[in-house]
Coordinates of C-alpha atoms in Angstrom, one line a residue:
X31 CA 31.2 2.1 105.5
X32 CA 32.3 4.9 107.0
X33 CA 36.0 5.2 105.2
X34 CA 34.3 4.6 101.9
X35 CA 31.8 7.2 102.4
X36 CA 34.6 10.3 103.3
X37 CA 36.4 9.0 100.2
X38 CA 33.0 9.6 97.9
X39 CA 32.4 12.8 100.0
X40 CA 35.7 14.1 98.6
X41 CA 34.5 13.8 95.4
X42 CA 31.5 15.5 95.9
X43 CA 30.1 16.2 92.1
X44 CA 31.0 12.8 91.1
X45 CA 28.7 10.9 94.0
X46 CA 25.7 13.4 93.4
X47 CA 26.2 12.6 89.6
X48 CA 26.1 9.0 90.3
X49 CA 23.5 9.2 92.8
X50 CA 21.4 11.4 90.4
X51 CA 22.1 8.9 87.2
X52 CA 20.9 6.0 89.5
X53 CA 17.9 7.3 89.7
X54 CA 16.9 7.9 86.5
X55 CA 17.9 4.7 85.4
X56 CA 16.2 2.9 88.6
X57 CA 13.1 4.9 87.2
X58 CA 13.5 3.9 83.3
X59 CA 13.7 0.2 84.4
X60 CA 10.6 0.4 87.0
X61 CA 8.7 2.5 84.0
X62 CA 9.5 0.4 81.7
X63 CA 8.6 -3.0 83.7
X64 CA 5.6 -2.0 84.5
X65 CA 4.4 -1.2 81.9
X66 CA 5.1 -4.5 80.3
X67 CA 3.6 -5.9 82.9
X68 CA 0.5 -4.0 82.8
X69 CA 0.1 -4.5 79.0
X70 CA 0.8 -8.4 79.3
X71 CA -1.8 -8.7 82.0
X72 CA -4.3 -6.6 80.3
X73 CA -4.0 -8.7 77.1
X74 CA -4.2 -12.3 79.3
X75 CA -7.0 -11.1 81.3
X76 CA -9.4 -10.0 78.3
X77 CA -8.4 -12.6 75.9
X78 CA -11.5 -14.6 76.6
X79 CA -14.0 -11.8 77.4
X80 CA -13.3 -10.6 72.9
X81 CA -14.9 -12.6 70.1
X82 CA -13.9 -12.3 66.4
X83 CA -16.5 -13.4 64.0
X84 CA -17.5 -12.5 60.4
X85 CA -20.6 -12.9 58.2
X86 CA -20.4 -14.1 54.7
X87 CA -22.8 -12.4 51.6
X88 CA -22.1 -13.9 48.6
X89 CA -22.3 -10.9 46.0
X90 CA -25.0 -11.7 43.1
X91 CA -23.3 -11.3 39.3
X92 CA -26.2 -10.5 37.7
X93 CA -30.1 -9.2 38.5
X94 CA -33.3 -11.0 37.0
X95 CA -35.7 -8.5 36.0
X96 CA -39.5 -9.4 36.3
X97 CA -42.4 -7.2 35.0
X98 CA -45.4 -7.4 37.2
X99 CA -48.8 -5.9 36.4
X100 CA -50.2 -2.8 38.4
X101 CA -53.7 -1.7 38.0
X102 CA -53.5 1.1 39.9
X103 CA -50.4 2.5 37.8
X104 CA -51.8 0.9 34.6
X105 CA -48.5 0.0 33.7
X106 CA -45.6 -3.1 34.7
X107 CA -43.7 -2.3 37.5
X108 CA -40.1 -3.6 37.0
X109 CA -38.7 -5.9 40.0
X110 CA -35.2 -6.5 40.2
X111 CA -34.3 -9.8 42.3
X112 CA -30.8 -11.2 42.6
X113 CA -29.8 -13.8 40.4
X114 CA -27.1 -16.4 41.1
X115 CA -26.1 -19.6 38.8
X116 CA -25.3 -21.7 42.2
X117 CA -24.7 -21.1 45.8
X118 CA -21.7 -21.3 47.4
X119 CA -21.0 -23.9 50.0
X120 CA -19.6 -23.5 54.2
X121 CA -17.2 -26.5 52.9
X122 CA -15.6 -23.7 50.1
X123 CA -14.7 -21.7 53.1
X124 CA -12.3 -24.2 54.2
X125 CA -9.2 -23.2 52.4
X126 CA -5.5 -24.3 53.2
X127 CA -5.0 -22.4 56.3
X128 CA -8.3 -21.6 58.0
X129 CA -8.1 -21.5 61.7
X130 CA -12.4 -21.4 62.8
X131 CA -13.3 -21.6 66.0
X132 CA -16.5 -21.8 65.3
X133 CA -18.5 -22.6 62.1
X134 CA -18.4 -21.4 59.3
X135 CA -21.9 -22.0 58.8
X136 CA -25.1 -21.1 56.7
X137 CA -28.2 -21.1 59.3
X138 CA -31.9 -22.0 58.6
X139 CA -34.7 -21.0 60.5
X140 CA -37.3 -23.6 60.7
X141 CA -41.2 -23.2 61.2
X142 CA -42.1 -25.3 64.5
X143 CA -45.8 -26.1 64.5
X144 CA -47.3 -26.0 68.1
X145 CA -50.9 -24.7 68.5
X146 CA -50.4 -25.8 72.2
X147 CA -48.3 -23.0 72.6
X148 CA -49.7 -19.4 73.3
X149 CA -47.2 -17.6 70.8
X150 CA -46.5 -13.1 71.3
X151 CA -49.3 -12.6 68.4
X152 CA -51.9 -14.1 69.6
X153 CA -50.9 -13.3 73.5
X154 CA -51.2 -9.4 72.2
X155 CA -54.3 -9.8 69.9
X156 CA -56.4 -12.7 71.7
X157 CA -59.2 -10.7 70.3
X158 CA -58.0 -9.7 66.7
X159 CA -60.5 -10.1 64.2
X160 CA -58.1 -11.7 61.2
X161 CA -59.6 -11.1 57.8
X162 CA -56.4 -10.3 56.2
X163 CA -56.8 -13.5 54.4
X164 CA -60.5 -15.5 53.5
X165 CA -61.2 -18.2 51.2
X166 CA -64.7 -17.0 50.0
X167 CA -67.5 -17.4 47.6
X168 CA -69.0 -13.9 46.5
X169 CA -70.7 -12.2 42.8
X170 CA -69.8 -8.4 42.1
X171 CA -72.8 -5.7 42.9
X172 CA -72.9 -4.9 38.7
X173 CA -71.1 -6.9 35.8
X174 CA -67.6 -5.0 35.6
X175 CA -63.8 -6.5 34.5
X176 CA -62.1 -5.8 38.0
X177 CA -59.0 -4.0 36.6
X178 CA -59.9 -1.5 39.6
X179 CA -61.4 -1.4 42.7
X180 CA -64.6 -3.0 41.9
X181 CA -67.5 -4.1 44.6
X182 CA -68.6 -7.7 45.7
X183 CA -70.7 -9.1 47.8
X184 CA -69.3 -12.3 49.8
X185 CA -72.3 -14.7 50.0
X186 CA -70.2 -17.4 51.8
X187 CA -67.2 -17.3 54.0
X188 CA -65.5 -20.9 52.8
X189 CA -62.4 -20.5 55.2
X190 CA -61.3 -17.2 57.3
X191 CA -63.5 -15.1 59.8
X192 CA -67.1 -16.0 58.8
X193 CA -68.1 -12.2 59.9
X194 CA -66.9 -11.2 56.3
X195 CA -70.4 -13.2 54.9
X196 CA -72.6 -11.2 53.0
X197 CA -70.3 -8.0 53.2
X198 CA -69.2 -6.1 50.6
X199 CA -65.3 -5.1 49.9
X200 CA -63.8 -3.7 47.6
X201 CA -62.0 -6.2 45.2
X202 CA -59.5 -5.8 41.9
X203 CA -57.5 -8.4 40.0
X204 CA -54.5 -5.9 40.6
X205 CA -51.9 -8.2 39.2
X206 CA -53.7 -9.6 36.1
X207 CA -52.8 -7.4 33.2
X208 CA -55.9 -8.8 31.4
X209 CA -58.7 -9.9 33.9
X210 CA -61.8 -11.5 33.0
X211 CA -65.0 -10.0 33.2
X212 CA -67.5 -10.6 35.7
X213 CA -70.9 -11.0 35.9
X214 CA -73.8 -10.0 38.4
X215 CA -75.5 -13.3 38.5
X216 CA -72.5 -15.7 38.8
X217 CA -70.5 -16.4 41.6
X218 CA -67.0 -17.1 41.6
X219 CA -64.7 -18.4 44.4
X220 CA -61.2 -17.2 44.7
X221 CA -58.5 -16.8 48.0
X222 CA -58.5 -13.4 48.7
X223 CA -56.2 -11.2 51.1
X224 CA -56.0 -7.4 51.9
X225 CA -53.7 -5.4 49.8
X226 CA -53.4 -1.6 49.2
X227 CA -56.5 0.9 49.3
X228 CA -59.0 1.5 46.7
X229 CA -58.0 3.4 43.2
X230 CA -59.7 4.4 40.0
X231 CA -63.4 5.5 40.0
X232 CA -63.9 3.8 43.6
X233 CA -61.1 6.3 44.4
X234 CA -62.2 9.6 42.6
X235 CA -65.9 9.2 43.9
X236 CA -64.7 8.9 47.5
X237 CA -63.5 12.3 47.3
X238 CA -66.8 14.1 45.3
X239 CA -68.6 12.6 48.0
X240 CA -66.4 14.4 50.9
X241 CA -66.5 17.4 49.3
X242 CA -64.5 19.6 51.2
X243 CA -64.2 16.6 53.9
X244 CA -61.7 13.9 54.2
X245 CA -62.5 10.9 52.4
X246 CA -63.5 7.5 53.4
X247 CA -60.8 5.4 51.7
X248 CA -61.1 1.4 52.5
X249 CA -58.8 -1.3 51.7
X250 CA -59.6 -3.7 49.0
X251 CA -58.5 -7.0 48.0
X252 CA -56.9 -9.0 45.8
X253 CA -56.7 -12.8 44.6
X254 CA -53.8 -15.1 46.2
X255 CA -52.2 -17.7 44.5
X256 CA -53.4 -21.2 44.6
X257 CA -49.3 -22.2 43.8
X258 CA -47.3 -23.9 46.6
X259 CA -44.5 -21.7 48.0
X260 CA -41.9 -24.4 48.2
X261 CA -38.8 -24.6 46.7
X262 CA -35.9 -27.3 45.7
X263 CA -32.6 -27.1 47.1
X264 CA -31.3 -25.7 44.0
X265 CA -33.5 -23.0 44.6
X266 CA -36.2 -23.4 42.0
X267 CA -39.3 -22.8 42.3
X268 CA -41.1 -26.1 42.9
X269 CA -43.1 -27.3 39.8
X270 CA -46.7 -26.2 40.2
X271 CA -49.6 -26.7 37.9
X272 CA -51.5 -23.1 39.2
X273 CA -48.1 -20.9 39.4
X274 CA -49.0 -18.3 37.1
X275 CA -52.2 -19.5 36.4
X276 CA -55.8 -19.2 37.1
X277 CA -56.7 -17.8 40.8
X278 CA -60.6 -16.5 40.4
X279 CA -63.1 -19.5 39.6
X280 CA -66.7 -19.7 38.6
X281 CA -68.7 -22.0 41.2
X282 CA -70.1 -24.9 39.5
X283 CA -71.7 -27.8 40.8
X284 CA -68.8 -30.1 41.7
X285 CA -66.5 -27.4 41.5
X286 CA -64.6 -28.7 45.0
X287 CA -63.9 -31.8 43.5
X288 CA -61.8 -30.0 40.9
X289 CA -58.0 -29.8 41.4
X290 CA -58.6 -26.0 42.1
X291 CA -61.3 -27.1 44.3
X292 CA -59.3 -29.6 46.5
X293 CA -56.3 -26.8 46.3
X294 CA -58.6 -24.5 47.9
X295 CA -59.9 -26.8 50.7
X296 CA -55.9 -27.3 51.3
X297 CA -55.1 -23.7 51.6
X298 CA -58.8 -23.5 53.9
X299 CA -56.8 -26.4 56.4
X300 CA -53.9 -24.4 56.5
X301 CA -54.9 -21.0 56.7
X302 CA -54.5 -20.6 60.4
X303 CA -51.5 -22.5 60.9
X304 CA -49.5 -19.4 60.8
X305 CA -50.7 -18.0 64.1
X306 CA -49.4 -21.1 65.4
X307 CA -45.5 -20.9 64.3
X308 CA -42.6 -20.7 66.6
X309 CA -39.3 -20.1 64.6
X310 CA -36.6 -22.6 65.5
X311 CA -33.0 -21.5 64.9
X312 CA -30.0 -23.8 64.6
X313 CA -26.3 -22.8 65.2
X314 CA -23.2 -24.4 66.4
X315 CA -22.2 -21.2 68.7
X316 CA -24.7 -18.6 70.4
X317 CA -22.1 -15.8 69.5
X318 CA -22.1 -16.5 65.8
X319 CA -25.9 -15.0 65.8
X320 CA -25.6 -11.3 65.2
X321 CA -28.6 -10.8 67.8
X322 CA -26.5 -12.4 70.4
X323 CA -23.3 -11.0 69.5
X324 CA -24.0 -7.1 69.8
X325 CA -26.0 -7.4 72.8
X326 CA -29.4 -7.5 71.9
X327 CA -30.4 -11.1 72.9
X328 CA -29.2 -11.7 76.5
X329 CA -29.0 -14.8 78.6
X330 CA -31.2 -13.2 82.0
X331 CA -31.8 -16.8 83.5
X332 CA -30.0 -20.2 83.3
X333 CA -26.9 -20.8 81.1
X334 CA -25.6 -20.4 77.6
X335 CA -25.7 -23.8 75.8
X336 CA -22.4 -25.5 75.8
X337 CA -19.7 -26.1 73.6
X338 CA -20.4 -30.0 74.2
X339 CA -23.5 -29.9 73.4
X340 CA -23.6 -28.1 70.7
X341 CA -21.2 -30.7 69.1
X342 CA -23.1 -33.6 70.6
X343 CA -26.3 -31.9 69.1
X344 CA -28.2 -32.6 72.2
X345 CA -32.0 -31.3 72.3
X346 CA -31.4 -28.7 74.6
X347 CA -32.4 -25.1 73.7
X348 CA -32.2 -21.5 74.5
X349 CA -36.0 -20.1 75.0
X350 CA -37.1 -16.4 75.2
X351 CA -38.4 -14.5 78.2
X352 CA -41.9 -13.7 77.0
X353 CA -42.4 -17.1 75.3
X354 CA -41.7 -19.0 78.4
X355 CA -44.0 -16.7 80.5
X356 CA -47.2 -16.8 77.9
X357 CA -46.7 -20.6 78.7
X358 CA -46.3 -20.6 82.1
X359 CA -43.3 -22.7 81.6
X360 CA -39.9 -22.2 83.8
X361 CA -36.3 -23.4 83.3
X362 CA -35.9 -27.4 82.9
X363 CA -38.8 -27.4 81.1
X364 CA -39.3 -29.4 78.1
X365 CA -40.6 -27.4 74.7
X366 CA -42.2 -29.5 72.1
X367 CA -40.4 -28.8 68.2
X368 CA -42.5 -29.7 65.5
X369 CA -40.8 -29.1 62.2
X370 CA -42.9 -28.3 59.5
X371 CA -41.1 -26.1 57.2
X372 CA -37.4 -24.5 56.4
X373 CA -36.5 -21.4 55.1
X374 CA -33.2 -20.8 53.9
X375 CA -33.0 -17.7 53.0
X376 CA -34.2 -15.6 55.8
X377 CA -33.6 -14.8 59.5
X378 CA -36.3 -15.1 61.8
X379 CA -36.2 -11.6 62.8
X380 CA -37.1 -11.1 59.1
X381 CA -40.6 -13.0 59.8
X382 CA -41.3 -12.8 63.3
X383 CA -41.4 -9.2 64.7
X384 CA -40.6 -8.4 67.9
X385 CA -43.6 -6.7 68.7
X386 CA -46.0 -9.0 68.0
X387 CA -46.4 -9.3 64.3
X388 CA -45.4 -11.6 61.8
X389 CA -45.0 -11.8 57.9
X390 CA -46.0 -16.0 57.7
X391 CA -47.0 -17.5 54.6
X392 CA -50.4 -18.0 54.1
X393 CA -50.0 -21.4 52.1
X394 CA -48.4 -24.1 53.6
X395 CA -49.3 -26.6 50.8
X396 CA -47.0 -28.7 48.2
X397 CA -46.9 -28.7 44.4
X398 CA -49.4 -31.4 44.5
X399 CA -52.2 -29.3 46.9
X400 CA -51.6 -31.9 49.8
X401 CA -50.8 -30.4 53.1
X402 CA -47.4 -29.8 54.5
X403 CA -46.7 -32.6 57.2
X404 CA -43.6 -32.1 59.9
X405 CA -40.4 -33.6 59.4
X406 CA -39.4 -33.9 62.3
X407 CA -40.6 -33.6 66.4
X408 CA -38.7 -33.4 68.8
X409 CA -38.4 -32.6 72.9
X410 CA -35.7 -29.7 73.8
X411 CA -34.9 -29.1 77.2
X412 CA -34.4 -25.7 78.0
X413 CA -31.1 -24.6 79.6
X414 CA -31.7 -20.9 79.0
X415 CA -33.9 -18.2 79.2
X416 CA -33.2 -14.5 76.9
X417 CA -34.5 -11.1 76.4
X418 CA -34.5 -9.0 73.6
X419 CA -34.6 -5.7 73.6
X420 CA -33.7 -3.9 70.2
X421 CA -33.0 -0.4 70.1
X422 CA -32.7 0.0 66.3
X423 CA -36.4 -1.5 65.4
X424 CA -35.4 -0.9 61.6
X425 CA -32.7 -3.2 62.3
X426 CA -35.1 -5.3 63.7
X427 CA -34.8 -7.9 60.4
X428 CA -31.8 -8.8 60.1
X429 CA -29.9 -7.9 63.2
X430 CA -32.8 -9.3 66.3
X431 CA -33.9 -12.5 67.4
X432 CA -37.6 -13.5 66.5
X433 CA -40.7 -13.3 68.4
X434 CA -40.6 -16.7 70.1
X435 CA -37.4 -17.9 68.9
X436 CA -36.0 -21.2 70.3
X437 CA -32.0 -21.3 69.6
X438 CA -30.9 -25.0 69.0
X439 CA -27.7 -26.7 67.9
X440 CA -27.6 -27.3 64.4
X441 CA -26.7 -30.7 64.9
X442 CA -29.8 -31.5 66.6
X443 CA -32.0 -30.9 64.0
X444 CA -31.6 -34.8 62.5
X445 CA -33.7 -34.3 59.2
X446 CA -31.4 -31.1 58.4
X447 CA -32.5 -28.1 56.0
X448 CA -33.4 -29.4 52.7
X449 CA -36.9 -30.5 53.7
X450 CA -40.7 -28.5 53.2
X451 CA -38.3 -25.3 51.6
X452 CA -40.3 -22.1 52.1
X453 CA -37.5 -20.3 50.3
X454 CA -34.0 -20.8 49.6
X455 CA -31.1 -18.0 49.2
X456 CA -27.1 -17.7 49.1
X457 CA -24.8 -17.0 52.1
X458 CA -25.8 -13.3 53.9
X459 CA -25.0 -11.1 57.1
X460 CA -28.3 -12.7 58.3
X461 CA -27.5 -16.4 58.4
X462 CA -23.6 -17.7 57.7
X463 CA -21.5 -16.1 60.1
X464 CA -18.1 -17.8 61.8
X465 CA -15.5 -17.5 64.5
X466 CA -11.8 -16.7 64.1
X467 CA -9.1 -16.7 66.7
X468 CA -8.8 -12.6 68.0
X469 CA -6.2 -10.7 66.3
X470 CA -6.1 -13.1 63.1
X471 CA -8.3 -11.2 60.7
X472 CA -5.0 -10.1 58.0
X473 CA -4.5 -13.5 58.8
X474 CA -7.5 -14.6 57.1
X475 CA -7.8 -12.3 54.4
X476 CA -4.4 -13.3 53.4
X477 CA -5.0 -17.3 52.9
X478 CA -8.7 -16.5 51.6
X479 CA -7.0 -13.9 48.9
X480 CA -5.0 -16.9 47.5
X481 CA -8.9 -18.8 46.3
X482 CA -10.6 -17.7 43.1
X483 CA -13.8 -17.3 45.1
X484 CA -14.2 -13.3 44.6
X485 CA -17.7 -13.3 44.9
X486 CA -17.5 -13.6 49.0
X487 CA -17.3 -10.9 51.0
X488 CA -16.6 -10.7 54.8
X489 CA -17.6 -8.3 57.5
X490 CA -15.7 -9.0 60.5
X491 CA -16.5 -8.1 64.0
X492 CA -13.9 -7.7 67.0
X493 CA -15.7 -6.0 69.7
X494 CA -12.8 -3.8 69.5
X495 CA -10.2 -6.1 70.0
X496 CA -7.8 -4.2 67.5
X497 CA -8.0 -1.3 68.8
X498 CA -7.2 -2.6 72.1
X499 CA -4.4 -4.6 70.8
X500 CA -2.9 -2.0 69.4
X501 CA -2.8 0.4 72.1
X502 CA -1.3 -2.6 74.1
X503 CA 1.6 -3.2 71.0
X504 CA 2.2 0.7 71.7
X505 CA 2.3 0.4 75.3
X506 CA 4.3 -2.8 74.9
X507 CA 7.1 -1.3 72.3
X508 CA 7.1 2.0 74.7
X509 CA 8.4 -0.4 77.9
X510 CA 10.9 -2.3 75.8
X511 CA 12.4 1.1 74.9
X512 CA 12.1 2.7 78.8
X513 CA 13.5 -0.9 79.6
X514 CA 16.4 -0.9 77.8
X515 CA 17.2 2.5 77.5
X516 CA 17.4 2.2 81.6
X517 CA 19.0 -1.6 81.9
X518 CA 21.7 0.0 79.3
X519 CA 22.2 3.7 81.4
X520 CA 22.7 1.4 84.5
X521 CA 25.2 -0.8 83.1
X522 CA 27.4 1.7 81.7
X523 CA 26.6 3.7 85.4
X524 CA 27.7 1.0 87.1
X525 CA 30.4 0.3 84.7
X526 CA 32.1 3.5 84.6
X527 CA 31.4 4.9 88.6
X528 CA 32.5 1.6 89.9
X529 CA 36.2 2.5 88.0
X530 CA 36.2 5.8 89.8
X531 CA 35.0 4.9 92.9
X532 CA 37.0 1.2 93.4
X533 CA 39.6 0.6 90.4
X534 CA 41.2 4.6 91.2
X535 CA 41.3 3.8 95.3
X536 CA 43.4 0.9 94.9
X537 CA 46.3 2.4 97.0
X538 CA 44.0 3.2 99.7
X539 CA 43.1 -0.6 99.7
X540 CA 47.2 -1.2 99.4
X541 CA 47.3 0.9 102.4
X542 CA 44.4 -0.8 104.4
X543 CA 45.9 -3.9 103.4
X544 CA 49.6 -2.7 104.8
X545 CA 48.2 -1.4 108.3
X546 CA 46.6 -5.1 108.7
X547 CA 43.7 -4.9 107.5
X548 CA 42.1 -8.6 106.1
X549 CA 41.3 -8.8 102.6
X550 CA 37.4 -9.3 103.3
X551 CA 37.7 -6.0 105.9
X552 CA 39.4 -4.2 102.7
X553 CA 36.4 -5.6 100.9
X554 CA 33.5 -4.3 102.7
X555 CA 35.5 -1.1 103.2
X556 CA 35.2 -0.2 99.8
X557 CA 32.3 -2.0 98.9
X558 CA 30.2 -0.5 101.5
X559 CA 29.9 3.2 100.5
X560 CA 29.5 2.4 96.7
X561 CA 26.6 -0.1 97.4
X562 CA 24.5 2.2 99.6
X563 CA 24.7 5.3 97.1
X564 CA 23.6 2.3 94.0
X565 CA 21.0 1.3 96.9
X566 CA 19.9 4.9 97.7
X567 CA 19.3 5.7 94.3
X568 CA 18.0 2.8 93.4
X569 CA 15.3 2.8 96.4
X570 CA 14.6 6.6 94.9
X571 CA 14.2 5.7 91.2
X572 CA 12.1 2.6 91.5
X573 CA 9.4 4.6 93.4
X574 CA 9.2 7.3 91.5
X575 CA 8.8 5.2 88.4
X576 CA 6.3 3.1 90.1
X577 CA 4.3 6.1 91.2
X578 CA 5.2 7.3 86.9
X579 CA 3.7 3.9 85.9
X580 CA 0.8 3.9 87.9
X581 CA -0.1 7.6 86.3
X582 CA 0.7 6.3 82.5
X583 CA -0.9 3.1 82.6
X584 CA -4.6 5.1 84.3
X585 CA -3.7 7.1 81.2
X586 CA -3.1 4.4 78.6
X587 CA -4.9 1.5 79.5
X588 CA -7.7 2.8 82.3
X589 CA -9.7 4.0 79.6
X590 CA -12.5 2.1 78.0
X591 CA -11.3 -0.2 75.4
X592 CA -14.6 -1.8 74.9
X593 CA -17.9 -2.1 75.6
X594 CA -20.0 -4.8 77.6
X595 CA -22.9 -4.3 74.5
X596 CA -20.4 -6.0 72.6
X597 CA -18.9 -8.4 75.5
X598 CA -20.1 -12.3 75.9
X599 CA -22.1 -12.4 78.5
X600 CA -21.9 -8.7 79.3
X601 CA -25.6 -8.0 79.2
X602 CA -27.4 -5.6 76.9
X603 CA -27.2 -2.4 78.7
X604 CA -24.0 -0.2 77.2
X605 CA -21.2 1.1 79.8
X606 CA -17.5 2.0 79.5
X607 CA -15.5 -0.7 81.0
X608 CA -11.9 0.4 82.3
X609 CA -9.1 -2.2 82.1
X610 CA -8.5 -3.1 85.8
X611 CA -5.0 -1.4 86.9
X612 CA -2.3 -3.2 88.0
X613 CA -2.7 -3.0 92.2
X614 CA -0.5 -0.4 93.8
X615 CA 0.6 -3.3 95.8
X616 CA 2.2 -5.1 93.0
X617 CA 3.5 -1.7 92.1
X618 CA 5.6 -1.4 95.0
X619 CA 6.5 -5.1 94.8
X620 CA 8.0 -4.5 91.3
X621 CA 10.0 -1.6 91.9
X622 CA 11.3 -3.4 95.0
X623 CA 12.0 -6.3 93.0
X624 CA 13.6 -3.6 90.5
X625 CA 15.8 -1.6 92.9
X626 CA 17.1 -5.4 93.9
X627 CA 18.4 -6.0 90.8
X628 CA 20.2 -2.8 90.1
X629 CA 21.4 -3.3 93.8
X630 CA 22.7 -6.6 93.0
X631 CA 24.3 -5.7 89.5
X632 CA 26.3 -2.8 91.5
X633 CA 27.4 -5.0 93.7
X634 CA 28.2 -7.7 91.3
X635 CA 30.6 -5.3 89.2
X636 CA 32.0 -3.7 92.4
X637 CA 33.2 -7.1 93.8
X638 CA 34.9 -7.9 90.2
X639 CA 36.7 -4.6 90.3
X640 CA 37.9 -5.2 93.9
X641 CA 38.8 -8.8 93.7
X642 CA 41.0 -7.5 90.8
X643 CA 42.6 -5.4 93.0
X644 CA 43.2 -7.2 95.8
X645 CA 44.7 -9.7 94.0
X646 CA 47.9 -7.4 93.3
X647 CA 50.5 -6.8 95.8
X648 CA 49.9 -4.3 98.3
X649 CA 54.1 -2.9 97.9
X650 CA 53.6 -3.0 94.3
X651 CA 50.3 -0.7 94.0
X652 CA 52.3 1.6 96.6
X653 CA 54.9 1.6 94.3
X654 CA 53.2 2.7 91.0
X655 CA 52.9 5.9 90.0
X656 CA 49.9 7.7 90.3
X657 CA 48.1 8.5 87.0
X658 CA 45.7 11.0 88.2

């Protein structure tokens, strides 16, 4: 080794240049390898944390225009409603090449009639007077045409809060363009629902009596239809003799034995049911529900429903924390589900709001006027308890869970979603979704473009996976560039300088052999110095590469690529999550491996050249003319 180093020191410029270039080659190789390992580990580690879903919306091709009389405006109001000739089905999304992890599914929410449980509305309003809907017998205070707010006196509350009996309230046949005259000496009966505020002469009088003060503006009641709210599966409203028909009836002997009377009695029987309805939603995977996907709803106790339970249709459920507390239930208890109706248009959050109020129907009767009967009764075991926090109450209708909402496997509802349909509609962002493998959005859209269904729109959510993958792809491409550049540079360096330091020193080898040195000694004499230089440059370069890689990694991959608010099981709290760095110990191991590889490659090339020189006869080499 001593002789070899002395020989190299006779050409210091070449030696230093070789050492410096080896340093940079090792740095490039280590830096490229470290960045590649980082990008690979990041995608492998976080692949399962990302979920890509899409919501589906059927776009209407026409709008139905309906005129509705407004007594306050004294004119017809134009109401537009989306019109569909037919509803697309999830089966139509099964096109060639489609890859679904879950779904596609179109969800319905079910109304479970369970008066044995305390619902959120009741827990918050235990003594609330429910005067918004009553069925009453009444007479006007004077003969009148109720085309504006008029006063009536309730003589008897047939159904609803009895405290309204003998009270005078304001009334208007608000949606009837030609209301019939009411007479003071006659008694009428109708279902009455509170609507808006008084208008017409009554409102003018209130302002006159108030003078410069604040007028008293009361609510008015309007008649409620006796028609059923049931729909057929094709979207048509059930045929009902009371649809768009008479709503105010004169009370005569035997009236409650007529069709209208019996219909009112059925309404009386069911008018309190809305306060005891609990929404139940069936799905094939929890993450397909936007409230759980976007982090507004999250499991606080227990576990999620497993994929096996979803596929088997097991009788298990996720229950809201407030519901469990209000009813003294704990994880593992059973909850009775008594399905009364199906809503195929909305999601539960649309009708059952988180603050406790709800927009439930006041009519649970069929087209024949008979009360609805539950079509399925089951016992569900609570395997997980979840909580819901909505930071954006404006989005509560579409993107948050409903109050008291139970989440169950879709297959566990054996009766299906066509029983006692209270509403039916197309696929929309609130009731239709599916899950696809991460990174396949473009592939999906390419396949879908071959289908002739332009009336479906998709909105994709991937939790920032596309952004992270793009960043990792950029890092991987950079790593390839650095790695290939380093390997090429190292290969050229080792090949060129081995020629200078070994092949060019063949005469020295011949002299050493002539002086009696063995082949092994000659080989070691030349190889040791060259390998020492390669090893020194590699160690320094690989160490510098490891340090540089740590900095590049922290800058490019250590920042927040996604948010736990959009991570499965990540909870609701929004916070930045740093992608885990490759540990420094691993960086040093990788650097050591690169240094060893470069040194081994250098030793291999050097040995090849040495062996070629050693095959020549020493005397022949000494006789050769020095070409330098």
